Amino acid sequence: MLVLVLNSGSSSLKYQLMNPETAEVKATGLCERIGIDGRLVHEANEHKIKKDINMPTHKEAIEIVLDFLTNGEDKVIDSIDEIQAIGHRVVHGGEFFNQSVIVDDEVIAKLESLIPLAPLHNPANIMGMKIAQEIMPTKPNVAVFDTAFHQTMPASNYMYAVPYEDYKEHGVRKYGFHGTSHYYVSNEAKKMLNKEDSKVIVCHLGNGSSVCAVRDGKSIDTSMGLTPLEGLVMGTRSGDIDAGVLSYLMDKKGMTAEETVNYLNKKSGLLGVSGISSDLREIIEACENGDERAATTIDMKCNRIKKYICSYAGMLEGVDAICFTAGIGENADLIREKVCNGLEFMGVELDEDKNKVRNDENREINTNSSKTKIYVIPTNEEYVIANDTYKLVKA
Ligand code: AMP
């Protein structure tokens, strides 16, 4: 069985053709600058192609992808018939969805009603589904949500301390994101621990970053909130901030509410504090060259992660494993070291040599005497999407 995994953004489309039974990836790629001009990066048969191709809308982008999959020297299938289903990454499922679902008109209507909660993401996700239905009308589509895994959070963790009617009338609560990644990594950790009643903290550290407390395979708290702005210091997002800063900045800089939220989402975080880049690699390099602001930025990033780990360890009443994943979590040994150092009081002992090893495997990087395991687990969100799609379509 082959599943086409689609992640539709406002001007981009990430895709992967995968066999969920074997986790074999047949092809992967990215369409960018859709509606502007169009650029394709396509990888198949260990061959990477980069091409400028006109993509006025997502429809042409999907058609181009299907053409690359079925034609030319790098084709991986003979016809679209070999694709059994399409799995869509959907950012916001609100309180409607606590698991993946087969897409129908009712699902689309619910996702449309959630647009005010995810105005940048849900419209693009819905568009991807509608176009897939139009181009491949006989294929089932499945929606896999970033929020679904966190629907197990208790009200005491997902509520904000604002008047209750704001939750009831306007859905103001914490939803959490990166759910497919937190699910995948915590599940891998559970297997590595070989323990049913596990207490796991997952640090998904990429350009967007979040931490999740997982008890017995269920999310009980996570650092992102109503939107992905809350929590850790990210590439361009501030993470946690005194809400009073918003009105203060609006006043001082003459910005509207929307401009201020945009400022906290796009101009803040690592980029804003360092003044260098949102890419941590460049900040680490500057720090090594003696840039003090870069050093402070790195410490801010690590201290915030540490704060969440300690708070979640308290909530879980102990922790069996701390897991690192995504671009920074999987690759930046310096960050893992800075986060883990000082946590020996809670049984966390990092092995410096194991921490420096680089590969694509799940690995344990704690000392033999460490009470708490420290794992690096490469995330695989596409696999979760393909596998959920497979399970729903097969049923
Ligand atoms: P992601 O969003 O998961 O693709 O992660 C992207 C981020 O990972 C980039 O912004 C980089 O800052 C970071 N990253 C990737 N490799 C490294 C590395 N070797 N050291 C530090 N940061 C890295």
Coordinates of N, CA, C and O in Angstrom, one line a residue, residues 19-148:
N19 N 5.3 3.8 1.9 CA 4.6 2.6 2.2 C 4.6 2.4 3.8 O 5.6 2.2 4.4
P20 N 3.4 2.6 4.4 CA 3.3 2.6 5.8 C 3.6 1.3 6.5 O 3.9 1.2 7.7
E21 N 3.4 0.2 5.7 CA 3.7 -1.1 6.3 C 5.2 -1.4 6.5 O 5.5 -2.1 7.4
T22 N 6.0 -0.8 5.6 CA 7.4 -1.0 5.7 C 8.2 0.3 6.1 O 9.4 0.2 6.4
A23 N 7.5 1.4 6.1 CA 8.1 2.7 6.4 C 9.0 3.2 5.3 O 9.8 4.1 5.4
E24 N 9.0 2.4 4.1 CA 9.8 2.8 3.0 C 9.3 4.1 2.3 O 8.1 4.2 2.0
V25 N 10.3 5.1 2.2 CA 9.9 6.3 1.5 C 10.3 6.2 0.0 O 11.4 6.0 -0.3
K26 N 9.3 6.3 -0.8 CA 9.5 6.2 -2.3 C 10.0 7.5 -2.9 O 10.8 7.5 -3.8
A27 N 9.4 8.6 -2.4 CA 9.8 9.9 -2.9 C 9.4 11.0 -1.9 O 8.5 10.8 -1.1
T28 N 10.1 12.1 -1.9 CA 9.8 13.1 -1.0 C 10.1 14.5 -1.7 O 11.0 14.5 -2.6
G29 N 9.5 15.5 -1.2 CA 9.8 16.8 -1.9 C 9.1 18.0 -1.3 O 8.3 17.9 -0.4
L30 N 9.3 19.1 -2.0 CA 8.7 20.4 -1.5 C 8.5 21.3 -2.7 O 9.3 21.5 -3.5
C31 N 7.2 21.8 -2.8 CA 6.9 22.9 -3.7 C 6.9 24.2 -3.0 O 6.2 24.2 -1.9
E32 N 7.6 25.1 -3.5 CA 7.6 26.4 -2.8 C 7.2 27.6 -3.7 O 7.2 27.4 -4.9
R33 N 6.9 28.7 -3.1 CA 6.6 29.9 -3.9 C 5.4 29.7 -4.8 O 5.3 30.2 -5.9
I34 N 4.4 28.9 -4.3 CA 3.2 28.6 -5.1 C 2.4 29.9 -5.1 O 2.2 30.6 -4.1
G35 N 1.9 30.3 -6.3 CA 1.2 31.6 -6.4 C 2.1 32.7 -6.7 O 1.6 33.9 -7.0
I36 N 3.4 32.5 -6.6 CA 4.4 33.6 -6.9 C 5.0 33.3 -8.2 O 4.8 33.9 -9.2
D37 N 5.9 32.2 -8.2 CA 6.4 31.7 -9.4 C 6.4 30.2 -9.4 O 5.6 29.5 -10.0
G38 N 7.1 29.6 -8.5 CA 7.1 28.1 -8.3 C 8.5 27.5 -8.3 O 9.2 27.8 -9.3
R39 N 8.8 26.7 -7.3 CA 10.0 26.0 -7.3 C 9.8 24.6 -6.7 O 9.1 24.4 -5.7
L40 N 10.4 23.6 -7.3 CA 10.2 22.2 -6.9 C 11.6 21.6 -6.5 O 12.5 21.7 -7.2
V41 N 11.6 21.0 -5.3 CA 12.7 20.1 -4.9 C 12.1 18.7 -4.8 O 11.2 18.5 -3.9
H42 N 12.6 17.8 -5.6 CA 12.0 16.4 -5.6 C 13.1 15.4 -5.4 O 14.2 15.5 -6.1
E43 N 12.9 14.5 -4.5 CA 14.0 13.5 -4.3 C 13.4 12.1 -4.4 O 12.4 11.8 -3.7
A44 N 13.9 11.3 -5.3 CA 13.5 9.9 -5.5 C 14.7 9.1 -6.1 O 15.5 9.7 -6.8
N45 N 14.7 7.8 -5.8 CA 15.8 7.0 -6.3 C 17.2 7.5 -6.1 O 18.0 7.5 -6.9
E46 N 17.3 8.1 -4.8 CA 18.6 8.7 -4.4 C 19.1 9.8 -5.4 O 20.3 10.0 -5.6
H47 N 18.1 10.5 -6.0 CA 18.4 11.5 -6.9 C 17.6 12.8 -6.6 O 16.4 12.7 -6.4
K48 N 18.3 13.9 -6.4 CA 17.6 15.2 -6.0 C 17.5 16.1 -7.2 O 18.5 16.4 -7.9
I49 N 16.3 16.6 -7.5 CA 16.1 17.5 -8.6 C 15.6 18.8 -8.1 O 14.7 18.9 -7.2
K50 N 16.1 19.9 -8.5 CA 15.6 21.3 -8.2 C 15.2 21.9 -9.5 O 16.0 22.0 -10.4
K51 N 14.0 22.5 -9.5 CA 13.5 23.0 -10.8 C 12.6 24.2 -10.5 O 11.7 24.1 -9.6
D52 N 12.7 25.2 -11.3 CA 11.7 26.3 -11.3 C 10.6 25.9 -12.2 O 10.8 25.7 -13.4
I53 N 9.4 25.8 -11.7 CA 8.2 25.4 -12.5 C 7.0 26.3 -12.1 O 6.8 26.5 -10.9
N54 N 6.3 26.8 -13.0 CA 5.2 27.7 -12.7 C 4.1 27.0 -12.0 O 3.6 26.0 -12.4
M55 N 3.8 27.5 -10.8 CA 2.7 26.9 -10.0 C 1.7 28.0 -9.5 O 1.9 28.5 -8.4
P56 N 0.8 28.4 -10.4 CA -0.2 29.4 -10.0 C -1.0 29.1 -8.7 O -1.3 30.0 -8.0
T57 N -1.4 27.9 -8.6 CA -2.1 27.5 -7.4 C -1.6 26.1 -6.9 O -0.8 25.5 -7.5
H58 N -2.2 25.7 -5.7 CA -1.8 24.4 -5.2 C -2.3 23.2 -6.1 O -1.7 22.1 -6.1
K59 N -3.3 23.5 -7.0 CA -3.7 22.5 -7.9 C -2.6 22.1 -8.9 O -2.3 20.9 -9.0
E60 N -2.0 23.1 -9.4 CA -0.9 22.8 -10.4 C 0.3 22.1 -9.6 O 0.9 21.2 -10.1
A61 N 0.5 22.6 -8.4 CA 1.6 22.0 -7.6 C 1.4 20.5 -7.4 O 2.3 19.7 -7.7
I62 N 0.1 20.1 -7.0 CA -0.1 18.7 -6.8 C 0.0 17.9 -8.1 O 0.5 16.8 -8.2
E63 N -0.5 18.5 -9.2 CA -0.5 17.9 -10.5 C 1.0 17.7 -10.9 O 1.3 16.6 -11.5
I64 N 1.8 18.6 -10.6 CA 3.3 18.5 -11.0 C 3.9 17.4 -10.2 O 4.7 16.6 -10.7
V65 N 3.6 17.3 -8.9 CA 4.1 16.2 -8.0 C 3.7 14.9 -8.6 O 4.5 14.0 -8.7
L66 N 2.4 14.7 -8.9 CA 1.9 13.4 -9.4 C 2.6 13.1 -10.8 O 2.9 11.9 -11.0
D67 N 2.9 14.1 -11.5 CA 3.6 13.9 -12.8 C 5.0 13.4 -12.5 O 5.5 12.4 -13.2
F68 N 5.7 14.0 -11.6 CA 7.1 13.6 -11.3 C 7.1 12.1 -10.7 O 8.0 11.4 -10.9
L69 N 6.0 11.8 -9.9 CA 5.9 10.4 -9.3 C 5.7 9.4 -10.4 O 6.2 8.2 -10.2
T70 N 5.0 9.7 -11.5 CA 4.6 8.7 -12.4 C 5.3 8.8 -13.8 O 5.1 7.9 -14.6
N71 N 6.1 9.8 -14.0 CA 6.7 10.0 -15.4 C 8.2 10.3 -15.2 O 8.6 10.7 -14.2
G72 N 8.9 10.2 -16.3 CA 10.3 10.6 -16.4 C 11.2 9.6 -15.8 O 10.8 8.5 -15.3
E73 N 12.5 10.0 -15.8 CA 13.5 9.0 -15.4 C 13.5 8.6 -13.9 O 14.0 7.5 -13.5
D74 N 12.9 9.5 -13.1 CA 12.9 9.3 -11.7 C 11.6 8.8 -11.2 O 11.3 8.9 -10.0
K75 N 10.7 8.3 -12.1 CA 9.4 7.9 -11.6 C 9.5 6.7 -10.6 O 10.4 5.9 -10.7
V76 N 8.6 6.7 -9.7 CA 8.6 5.6 -8.7 C 7.4 4.7 -8.8 O 7.3 3.6 -8.2
I77 N 6.3 5.2 -9.5 CA 5.2 4.3 -9.7 C 4.7 4.5 -11.2 O 5.1 5.5 -11.8
D78 N 4.0 3.5 -11.7 CA 3.5 3.6 -13.1 C 2.3 4.4 -13.3 O 2.1 5.1 -14.3
S79 N 1.4 4.5 -12.3 CA 0.2 5.3 -12.4 C -0.3 5.7 -11.0 O 0.1 5.1 -10.0
I80 N -1.1 6.7 -11.0 CA -1.7 7.2 -9.8 C -2.5 6.2 -9.0 O -2.7 6.2 -7.8
D81 N -3.0 5.2 -9.8 CA -3.8 4.1 -9.2 C -3.0 3.4 -8.1 O -3.6 2.7 -7.2
E82 N -1.7 3.4 -8.1 CA -0.9 2.8 -7.1 C -0.9 3.5 -5.8 O -0.5 3.0 -4.7
I83 N -1.4 4.7 -5.8 CA -1.6 5.5 -4.5 C -3.0 5.1 -3.9 O -4.0 5.3 -4.6
Q84 N -3.0 4.5 -2.7 CA -4.3 4.0 -2.2 C -5.0 5.1 -1.4 O -6.2 5.1 -1.4
A85 N -4.3 6.1 -0.8 CA -4.9 7.1 0.0 C -4.0 8.3 0.2 O -2.8 8.2 -0.1
I86 N -4.6 9.4 0.6 CA -3.8 10.6 0.9 C -4.0 11.0 2.3 O -5.1 11.1 2.8
G87 N -2.9 11.2 3.0 CA -2.9 11.6 4.4 C -2.5 13.1 4.5 O -1.5 13.5 3.9
H88 N -3.3 13.9 5.1 CA -3.1 15.3 5.2 C -2.7 15.7 6.6 O -3.4 15.4 7.6
R89 N -1.6 16.5 6.7 CA -1.3 17.1 8.0 C -2.2 18.3 8.2 O -2.3 19.2 7.4
V90 N -2.9 18.3 9.4 CA -3.8 19.4 9.7 C -3.4 20.0 11.0 O -3.2 19.3 12.0
V91 N -3.2 21.3 11.0 CA -2.6 22.0 12.2 C -3.6 22.0 13.3 O -3.3 21.6 14.5
H92 N -4.9 22.4 13.1 CA -5.8 22.6 14.2 C -7.1 21.8 14.1 O -7.8 22.0 13.2
G93 N -7.2 20.9 15.0 CA -8.5 20.1 15.1 C -9.4 20.5 16.2 O -10.4 19.9 16.5
G94 N -9.0 21.5 17.0 CA -9.7 22.0 18.1 C -10.1 20.9 19.0 O -9.4 20.0 19.3
E95 N -11.4 21.0 19.6 CA -11.8 20.0 20.5 C -12.7 18.9 19.8 O -13.2 18.0 20.3
F96 N -12.8 19.1 18.4 CA -13.6 18.2 17.6 C -12.9 16.8 17.5 O -13.5 15.8 17.4
F97 N -11.5 16.9 17.3 CA -10.8 15.7 16.9 C -9.8 15.3 17.9 O -8.8 16.0 18.2
N98 N -9.9 14.1 18.5 CA -8.9 13.5 19.4 C -8.2 12.4 18.7 O -7.3 11.7 19.3
Q99 N -8.5 12.2 17.4 CA -7.7 11.2 16.6 C -7.9 11.5 15.1 O -8.8 12.4 14.8
S100 N -7.2 10.8 14.3 CA -7.2 11.1 12.9 C -8.6 10.6 12.3 O -9.2 9.7 12.9
V101 N -9.1 11.2 11.2 CA -10.4 10.9 10.7 C -10.3 10.8 9.1 O -9.5 11.5 8.5
I102 N -11.2 10.0 8.5 CA -11.4 10.1 7.1 C -12.1 11.4 6.8 O -13.1 11.8 7.4
V103 N -11.7 12.1 5.7 CA -12.2 13.4 5.4 C -13.6 13.2 4.7 O -13.7 12.5 3.7
D104 N -14.6 13.9 5.2 CA -15.8 14.1 4.4 C -16.3 15.5 4.6 O -15.6 16.3 5.2
D105 N -17.5 15.8 4.1 CA -18.0 17.2 4.1 C -18.1 17.7 5.5 O -17.9 18.9 5.8
E106 N -18.5 16.8 6.4 CA -18.7 17.3 7.8 C -17.4 17.6 8.5 O -17.3 18.6 9.2
V107 N -16.3 16.8 8.2 CA -15.0 17.1 8.7 C -14.5 18.5 8.2 O -14.0 19.3 8.9
I108 N -14.7 18.7 6.9 CA -14.3 19.9 6.3 C -15.0 21.1 6.9 O -14.4 22.2 7.2
A109 N -16.3 21.0 7.1 CA -17.1 22.0 7.7 C -16.6 22.4 9.2 O -16.4 23.5 9.5
K110 N -16.2 21.3 9.9 CA -15.7 21.5 11.3 C -14.3 22.3 11.2 O -14.0 23.2 12.0
L111 N -13.5 21.9 10.2 CA -12.2 22.5 10.1 C -12.3 24.0 9.6 O -11.6 24.8 10.1
E112 N -13.4 24.2 8.8 CA -13.6 25.6 8.4 C -14.0 26.5 9.6 O -13.6 27.6 9.8
S113 N -14.8 25.8 10.6 CA -15.2 26.6 11.7 C -14.1 26.9 12.7 O -14.2 27.7 13.5
L114 N -13.0 26.1 12.5 CA -11.8 26.4 13.4 C -10.8 27.4 12.8 O -9.8 27.7 13.4
I115 N -11.1 27.9 11.6 CA -10.1 28.8 10.9 C -9.8 30.0 11.9 O -8.6 30.4 11.9
P116 N -10.7 30.6 12.6 CA -10.3 31.7 13.5 C -9.2 31.3 14.5 O -8.4 32.2 14.9
L117 N -9.1 30.0 14.8 CA -8.1 29.6 15.8 C -6.7 29.4 15.1 O -5.7 29.4 15.7
A118 N -6.7 29.1 13.8 CA -5.5 28.8 13.0 C -5.6 29.5 11.7 O -5.6 28.8 10.6
P119 N -5.7 30.8 11.6 CA -6.0 31.5 10.4 C -4.9 31.3 9.3 O -5.1 31.5 8.1
L120 N -3.6 31.0 9.7 CA -2.6 30.9 8.8 C -2.5 29.5 8.2 O -2.1 29.3 7.1
H121 N -2.9 28.5 9.0 CA -2.7 27.1 8.7 C -3.9 26.4 8.1 O -3.8 25.7 7.1
N122 N -5.0 26.4 8.9 CA -6.2 25.6 8.5 C -6.7 25.9 7.0 O -7.0 24.9 6.3
P123 N -6.7 27.1 6.6 CA -7.2 27.3 5.2 C -6.4 26.6 4.2 O -6.9 26.0 3.2
A124 N -5.1 26.6 4.4 CA -4.2 25.9 3.4 C -4.4 24.4 3.5 O -4.4 23.7 2.5
N125 N -4.5 23.9 4.7 CA -4.8 22.4 4.9 C -6.1 22.0 4.2 O -6.1 21.0 3.6
I126 N -7.1 22.8 4.4 CA -8.4 22.5 3.8 C -8.3 22.5 2.3 O -8.8 21.7 1.6
M127 N -7.6 23.6 1.8 CA -7.4 23.7 0.3 C -6.7 22.4 -0.2 O -7.1 21.9 -1.2
G128 N -5.7 21.9 0.5 CA -5.0 20.7 0.1 C -5.9 19.5 -0.1 O -5.9 18.8 -1.0
M129 N -6.9 19.4 0.9 CA -7.8 18.3 0.9 C -8.8 18.4 -0.3 O -9.1 17.4 -1.0
K130 N -9.3 19.6 -0.5 CA -10.3 19.8 -1.6 C -9.7 19.6 -2.9 O -10.3 19.0 -3.8
I131 N -8.4 20.0 -3.1 CA -7.8 19.8 -4.4 C -7.5 18.3 -4.6 O -7.7 17.8 -5.7
A132 N -7.0 17.6 -3.5 CA -6.7 16.2 -3.6 C -8.0 15.4 -4.0 O -8.0 14.5 -4.9
Q133 N -9.2 15.9 -3.4 CA -10.5 15.2 -3.8 C -10.8 15.5 -5.2 O -11.4 14.6 -5.9
E134 N -10.5 16.7 -5.7 CA -10.8 17.1 -7.1 C -10.0 16.3 -8.1 O -10.5 15.7 -9.1
I135 N -8.7 16.2 -7.8 CA -7.7 15.6 -8.7 C -7.8 14.0 -8.7 O -7.7 13.3 -9.7
M136 N -8.1 13.5 -7.5 CA -8.1 12.0 -7.3 C -9.4 11.7 -6.6 O -9.4 11.3 -5.4
P137 N -10.6 11.8 -7.3 CA -11.9 11.7 -6.7 C -12.2 10.3 -6.0 O -13.0 10.2 -5.2
T138 N -11.5 9.3 -6.5 CA -11.8 7.9 -6.0 C -11.0 7.6 -4.7 O -11.2 6.6 -4.1
K139 N -10.0 8.4 -4.4 CA -9.1 8.1 -3.3 C -9.6 8.6 -1.9 O -9.9 9.8 -1.9
P140 N -9.5 7.8 -0.9 CA -9.9 8.4 0.4 C -8.8 9.4 1.0 O -7.6 9.2 0.7
N141 N -9.2 10.4 1.6 CA -8.3 11.4 2.3 C -8.5 11.3 3.8 O -9.6 11.1 4.3
V142 N -7.4 11.4 4.5 CA -7.4 11.3 5.9 C -6.8 12.5 6.5 O -5.7 13.0 6.0
A143 N -7.4 13.1 7.6 CA -6.8 14.2 8.2 C -6.1 13.8 9.5 O -6.7 13.1 10.3
V144 N -4.9 14.2 9.7 CA -4.1 13.9 10.9 C -3.7 15.2 11.6 O -3.1 16.1 10.9
F145 N -4.1 15.3 12.8 CA -4.0 16.7 13.5 C -2.8 16.8 14.4 O -2.5 15.9 15.1
D146 N -2.3 18.1 14.3 CA -1.2 18.4 15.3 C -1.7 18.5 16.7 O -0.9 18.4 17.6
T147 N -3.0 18.7 16.9 CA -3.5 19.0 18.2 C -4.1 17.7 18.8 O -4.3 17.7 20.1
A148 N -4.4 16.7 18.0 CA -5.2 15.5 18.5 C -4.6 14.9 19.7 O -5.2 14.5 20.7

